[in-house]
CSV table of N, CA and C in Angstrom, one decimal:
chain,number,residue,atom,x,y,z
A,27,MET,N,76.1,106.7,187.9
A,27,MET,CA,74.8,106.3,186.6
A,27,MET,C,74.6,105.5,185.3
A,28,ASN,N,74.5,104.3,185.3
A,28,ASN,CA,74.7,103.8,183.7
A,28,ASN,C,73.4,104.2,183.1
A,29,ILE,N,73.0,104.7,181.8
A,29,ILE,CA,71.8,104.8,181.4
A,29,ILE,C,72.2,104.3,180.1
A,30,ARG,N,71.4,103.3,179.8
A,30,ARG,CA,71.2,103.2,178.7
A,30,ARG,C,69.4,102.9,177.8
A,31,ILE,N,70.2,103.0,176.8
A,31,ILE,CA,68.9,103.2,175.8
A,31,ILE,C,68.5,101.7,175.6
A,32,ILE,N,67.0,102.0,175.4
A,32,ILE,CA,66.0,100.4,175.1
A,32,ILE,C,66.5,100.0,173.9
A,33,ASP,N,66.8,100.0,173.0
A,33,ASP,CA,67.3,99.3,172.1
A,33,ASP,C,68.7,99.0,172.2
A,34,ASP,N,69.4,99.4,173.0
A,34,ASP,CA,70.2,98.7,173.1
A,34,ASP,C,70.4,98.1,174.3
A,35,ILE,N,69.2,97.9,175.7
A,35,ILE,CA,68.9,96.6,176.4
A,35,ILE,C,68.3,95.5,175.6
A,36,SER,N,67.6,96.1,174.8
A,36,SER,CA,67.2,94.8,173.2
A,36,SER,C,68.3,93.9,172.7
A,37,SER,N,69.1,94.9,172.7
A,37,SER,CA,70.1,94.3,172.0
A,37,SER,C,70.8,93.0,172.1
A,38,ILE,N,71.4,93.3,173.9
A,38,ILE,CA,72.0,92.6,174.8
A,38,ILE,C,70.9,91.1,175.4
A,39,ARG,N,69.8,91.8,175.4
A,39,ARG,CA,69.2,90.4,176.0
A,39,ARG,C,69.0,89.6,174.3
A,40,LYS,N,68.9,90.1,173.5
A,40,LYS,CA,68.7,89.0,172.4
A,40,LYS,C,70.4,87.9,172.9
A,41,ASP,N,71.2,89.0,172.6
A,41,ASP,CA,73.1,88.8,173.2
A,41,ASP,C,73.4,87.5,173.7
A,42,ILE,N,71.9,87.5,175.2
A,42,ILE,CA,71.9,86.9,176.3
A,42,ILE,C,71.7,85.7,175.6
A,43,ILE,N,70.0,85.9,174.8
A,43,ILE,CA,69.5,84.5,174.3
A,43,ILE,C,69.9,84.0,173.7
A,44,LYS,N,70.7,84.7,172.4
A,44,LYS,CA,71.8,83.6,172.1
A,44,LYS,C,73.0,83.0,172.0
A,45,GLU,N,73.4,83.4,173.2
A,45,GLU,CA,74.6,82.7,173.8
A,45,GLU,C,74.0,81.8,174.8
A,46,ASP,N,73.3,81.8,175.3
A,46,ASP,CA,72.4,80.0,176.1
A,46,ASP,C,71.7,79.6,174.9
A,47,HIS,N,70.8,80.1,174.1
A,47,HIS,CA,70.7,79.4,172.5
A,47,HIS,C,71.9,78.2,171.9
A,48,ILE,N,72.7,78.6,172.0
A,48,ILE,CA,74.2,78.0,171.6
A,48,ILE,C,74.9,77.8,172.6
A,49,ARG,N,74.9,77.5,173.8
A,49,ARG,CA,75.1,77.0,175.4
A,49,ARG,C,74.4,75.2,174.5
A,50,ILE,N,72.9,75.2,174.4
A,50,ILE,CA,72.6,74.1,174.5
A,50,ILE,C,72.2,73.3,173.0
A,51,VAL,N,72.4,74.4,172.1
A,51,VAL,CA,72.7,73.5,170.9
A,51,VAL,C,74.2,72.8,170.9
A,52,LYS,N,75.1,73.1,171.4
A,52,LYS,CA,76.8,72.9,172.1
A,52,LYS,C,76.6,71.2,172.7
A,53,GLU,N,75.7,71.2,173.5
A,53,GLU,CA,75.4,70.6,174.6
A,53,GLU,C,74.7,69.3,174.0
A,54,ILE,N,73.4,69.4,172.9
A,54,ILE,CA,73.2,68.7,172.2
A,54,ILE,C,73.8,67.8,171.2
A,55,ILE,N,74.7,68.7,169.9
A,55,ILE,CA,75.9,68.1,169.8
A,55,ILE,C,76.5,67.7,170.2
A,56,ASP,N,77.1,67.4,171.3
A,56,ASP,CA,77.9,67.1,172.5
A,56,ASP,C,77.3,65.4,172.8
A,57,ASN,N,76.3,65.9,173.0
A,57,ASN,CA,75.5,64.4,173.8
A,57,ASN,C,75.4,63.6,172.6
A,58,VAL,N,75.1,64.0,170.7
A,58,VAL,CA,74.6,63.3,169.5
A,58,VAL,C,76.1,62.9,169.3
A,59,ARG,N,77.0,63.2,169.6
A,59,ARG,CA,78.4,62.5,168.9
A,59,ARG,C,79.0,61.5,170.4
A,60,ARG,N,78.9,61.6,171.4
A,60,ARG,CA,78.9,60.9,172.8
A,60,ARG,C,77.9,59.2,172.3
A,61,TYR,N,76.6,59.6,172.3
A,61,TYR,CA,75.9,58.5,172.9
A,61,TYR,C,75.1,58.4,171.5
A,62,GLY,N,75.4,58.8,170.1
A,62,GLY,CA,74.6,58.5,169.0
A,62,GLY,C,73.2,58.3,168.7
A,63,ASP,N,72.3,57.1,168.6
A,63,ASP,CA,71.3,56.9,168.7
A,63,ASP,C,70.3,57.3,168.8
A,64,GLN,N,71.2,56.8,170.5
A,64,GLN,CA,70.5,56.8,171.7
A,64,GLN,C,70.1,57.8,172.2
A,65,ALA,N,71.0,58.7,171.8
A,65,ALA,CA,71.1,60.4,172.3
A,65,ALA,C,69.7,61.1,171.9
A,66,LEU,N,69.8,60.8,169.9
A,66,LEU,CA,68.5,61.1,169.1
A,66,LEU,C,66.9,60.5,169.8
A,67,ARG,N,67.4,59.4,170.2
A,67,ARG,CA,66.0,58.6,170.6
A,67,ARG,C,65.6,59.1,172.0
A,68,ASP,N,66.6,59.5,173.0
A,68,ASP,CA,65.9,60.8,174.2
A,68,ASP,C,65.7,61.6,173.4
A,69,TYR,N,66.0,62.3,173.0
A,69,TYR,CA,65.8,64.0,172.4
A,69,TYR,C,64.7,63.8,171.7
A,70,ALA,N,64.0,62.7,171.5
A,70,ALA,CA,62.4,62.4,170.2
A,70,ALA,C,61.7,62.5,171.4
A,71,LYS,N,62.1,61.9,172.4
A,71,LYS,CA,61.2,61.3,173.9
A,71,LYS,C,61.1,62.7,174.2
A,72,ARG,N,62.4,63.2,174.7
A,72,ARG,CA,61.7,64.5,175.3
A,72,ARG,C,61.0,65.7,174.5
A,73,PHE,N,61.7,66.0,173.7
A,73,PHE,CA,60.4,67.0,172.8
A,73,PHE,C,59.9,66.9,172.2
A,74,ASP,N,59.5,66.1,171.3
A,74,ASP,CA,58.3,65.7,170.7
A,74,ASP,C,57.5,64.4,171.2
A,75,ASN,N,57.8,63.9,172.3
A,75,ASN,CA,57.1,62.8,173.0
A,75,ASN,C,56.6,61.7,172.3
A,76,ILE,N,58.5,61.4,171.5
A,76,ILE,CA,57.6,59.9,170.9
A,76,ILE,C,58.5,59.0,171.2
A,77,GLU,N,58.8,57.7,171.5
A,77,GLU,CA,59.6,56.4,171.4
A,77,GLU,C,59.6,56.0,169.7
A,78,LEU,N,61.2,56.4,169.4
A,78,LEU,CA,61.3,55.4,168.2
A,78,LEU,C,61.8,54.6,168.4
A,79,ASP,N,61.5,53.6,167.5
A,79,ASP,CA,62.0,52.4,167.4
A,79,ASP,C,63.2,52.4,166.6
A,80,GLU,N,63.0,53.0,165.5
A,80,GLU,CA,63.7,53.3,164.0
A,80,GLU,C,63.9,55.1,164.1
A,81,LEU,N,65.1,55.0,164.1
A,81,LEU,CA,65.4,56.0,163.1
A,81,LEU,C,65.1,56.5,161.7
A,82,MET,N,64.8,55.9,160.7
A,82,MET,CA,65.0,55.8,159.6
A,82,MET,C,63.7,55.3,159.0
A,83,ILE,N,63.1,56.0,158.1
A,83,ILE,CA,61.6,55.9,157.8
A,83,ILE,C,61.9,55.6,156.1
A,84,SER,N,61.5,54.3,155.3
A,84,SER,CA,61.4,54.2,154.0
A,84,SER,C,60.5,55.0,153.5
A,85,LYS,N,61.6,55.5,152.0
A,85,LYS,CA,60.8,56.1,150.8
A,85,LYS,C,59.2,55.6,150.9
A,86,GLU,N,58.7,54.6,150.8
A,86,GLU,CA,57.2,54.3,151.0
A,86,GLU,C,56.7,55.5,151.4
A,87,GLU,N,57.1,54.9,153.0
A,87,GLU,CA,56.2,56.0,154.5
A,87,GLU,C,56.4,57.3,153.9
A,88,ILE,N,57.0,58.2,153.4
A,88,ILE,CA,57.1,59.2,153.2
A,88,ILE,C,56.1,59.4,151.8
A,89,ASP,N,55.9,58.3,151.2
A,89,ASP,CA,55.4,59.0,149.7
A,89,ASP,C,53.8,58.8,150.4
A,90,ASN,N,53.6,57.7,151.2
A,90,ASN,CA,51.9,57.7,151.4
A,90,ASN,C,51.9,58.7,152.9
A,91,ALA,N,52.8,59.4,153.9
A,91,ALA,CA,52.8,60.2,154.3
A,91,ALA,C,52.0,62.0,153.3
A,92,TYR,N,52.8,61.7,152.1
A,92,TYR,CA,52.7,63.4,151.5
A,92,TYR,C,51.4,63.3,150.8
A,93,ASN,N,51.3,61.9,150.1
A,93,ASN,CA,50.0,61.7,149.6
A,93,ASN,C,48.6,61.8,150.7
A,94,ARG,N,48.9,62.1,151.8
A,94,ARG,CA,47.5,62.4,152.5
A,94,ARG,C,47.5,63.9,153.5
A,95,ILE,N,48.5,64.6,152.4
A,95,ILE,CA,48.5,66.1,153.2
A,95,ILE,C,48.3,67.0,151.7
A,96,ASN,N,47.6,68.0,152.3
A,96,ASN,CA,47.0,69.0,150.8
A,96,ASN,C,47.9,69.9,150.4
A,97,GLU,N,47.7,70.6,149.4
A,97,GLU,CA,48.5,71.5,149.0
A,97,GLU,C,49.1,72.7,150.3
A,98,LYS,N,48.0,73.4,151.2
A,98,LYS,CA,47.6,74.4,152.1
A,98,LYS,C,49.5,73.5,153.5
A,99,GLU,N,49.1,72.6,153.9
A,99,GLU,CA,50.0,71.6,154.8
A,99,GLU,C,51.3,71.6,154.0
A,100,ILE,N,51.0,71.3,152.4
A,100,ILE,CA,52.6,71.1,152.0
A,100,ILE,C,53.7,72.1,152.2
A,101,LYS,N,52.7,73.6,151.8
A,101,LYS,CA,53.0,75.2,151.8
A,101,LYS,C,53.8,75.3,153.4
A,102,ALA,N,53.6,74.7,153.9
A,102,ALA,CA,53.1,74.9,155.6
A,102,ALA,C,54.7,74.5,155.8
A,103,LEU,N,54.8,73.0,155.3
A,103,LEU,CA,56.0,72.1,155.9
A,103,LEU,C,56.7,73.4,154.9
A,104,GLU,N,57.1,73.6,153.7
A,104,GLU,CA,57.8,74.4,153.5
A,104,GLU,C,58.4,75.5,153.6
A,105,GLU,N,58.2,75.9,154.2
A,105,GLU,CA,58.2,77.4,154.7
A,105,GLU,C,58.9,77.3,156.3
A,106,MET,N,58.5,76.0,157.1
A,106,MET,CA,59.3,75.4,158.0
A,106,MET,C,60.3,75.0,157.9
A,107,ILE,N,60.3,74.2,157.0
A,107,ILE,CA,62.4,73.4,156.5
A,107,ILE,C,62.9,74.5,156.0
A,108,ARG,N,61.8,76.1,155.4
A,108,ARG,CA,62.6,77.2,155.5
A,108,ARG,C,63.5,77.9,156.5
A,109,ARG,N,62.8,78.0,157.2
A,109,ARG,CA,62.7,79.0,158.4
A,109,ARG,C,64.1,77.7,159.4
A,110,VAL,N,64.1,76.6,159.5
A,110,VAL,CA,64.7,75.7,160.3
A,110,VAL,C,66.0,75.5,159.2
A,111,LYS,N,66.1,75.6,158.3
A,111,LYS,CA,67.4,76.2,157.5
A,111,LYS,C,67.8,76.9,157.6
A,112,LYS,N,67.3,78.4,157.7
A,112,LYS,CA,67.5,79.3,158.4
A,112,LYS,C,68.5,79.3,159.8
A,113,VAL,N,67.6,79.0,160.6
A,113,VAL,CA,68.2,78.7,162.1
A,113,VAL,C,69.0,78.2,162.3
A,114,GLU,N,69.3,77.2,161.2
A,114,GLU,CA,71.0,76.2,161.5
A,114,GLU,C,71.7,76.6,160.8
A,115,GLU,N,71.7,77.5,160.7
A,115,GLU,CA,73.0,78.2,159.2
A,115,GLU,C,73.2,79.2,160.0
A,116,GLU,N,72.6,79.8,160.9
A,116,GLU,CA,72.6,81.0,162.3
A,116,GLU,C,73.6,80.7,163.0
A,117,THR,N,72.5,79.1,163.6
A,117,THR,CA,73.6,78.1,164.9
A,117,THR,C,75.0,78.0,164.5
A,118,LEU,N,74.8,77.5,163.4
A,118,LEU,CA,76.3,76.7,162.7
A,118,LEU,C,77.3,77.6,162.6
A,119,ASP,N,76.9,79.5,162.5
A,119,ASP,CA,77.7,80.7,162.1
A,119,ASP,C,78.2,80.7,163.2
A,120,ALA,N,77.4,80.9,164.5
A,120,ALA,CA,77.8,81.4,165.7
A,120,ALA,C,78.1,80.3,166.3
A,121,LEU,N,78.1,79.0,166.1
A,121,LEU,CA,79.2,77.9,166.7
A,121,LEU,C,81.1,77.8,166.0
A,122,ASN,N,80.9,78.6,165.0
A,122,ASN,CA,81.8,78.4,164.8
A,122,ASN,C,82.7,79.6,165.1
């Protein structure tokens, strides 16, 4: 009988989750390479439930959106950006 400690099981679970995430990210990257902008539109619809006509937005649109939010929302967006960058770095490291 093989008994494992809880911490060991926790790390195994994290590895399994990480492997699954890596597989999904690789699939998304492959689809974007194959299908380009159409894949991006499909993922926007799938994950964000929006249909995009254009993938680029103008500086004016960015400025208008920025001027409509308050300092607390700006801080929240900055934190979100920091977290996304961290996940991106970890994912890229895992893919290599």
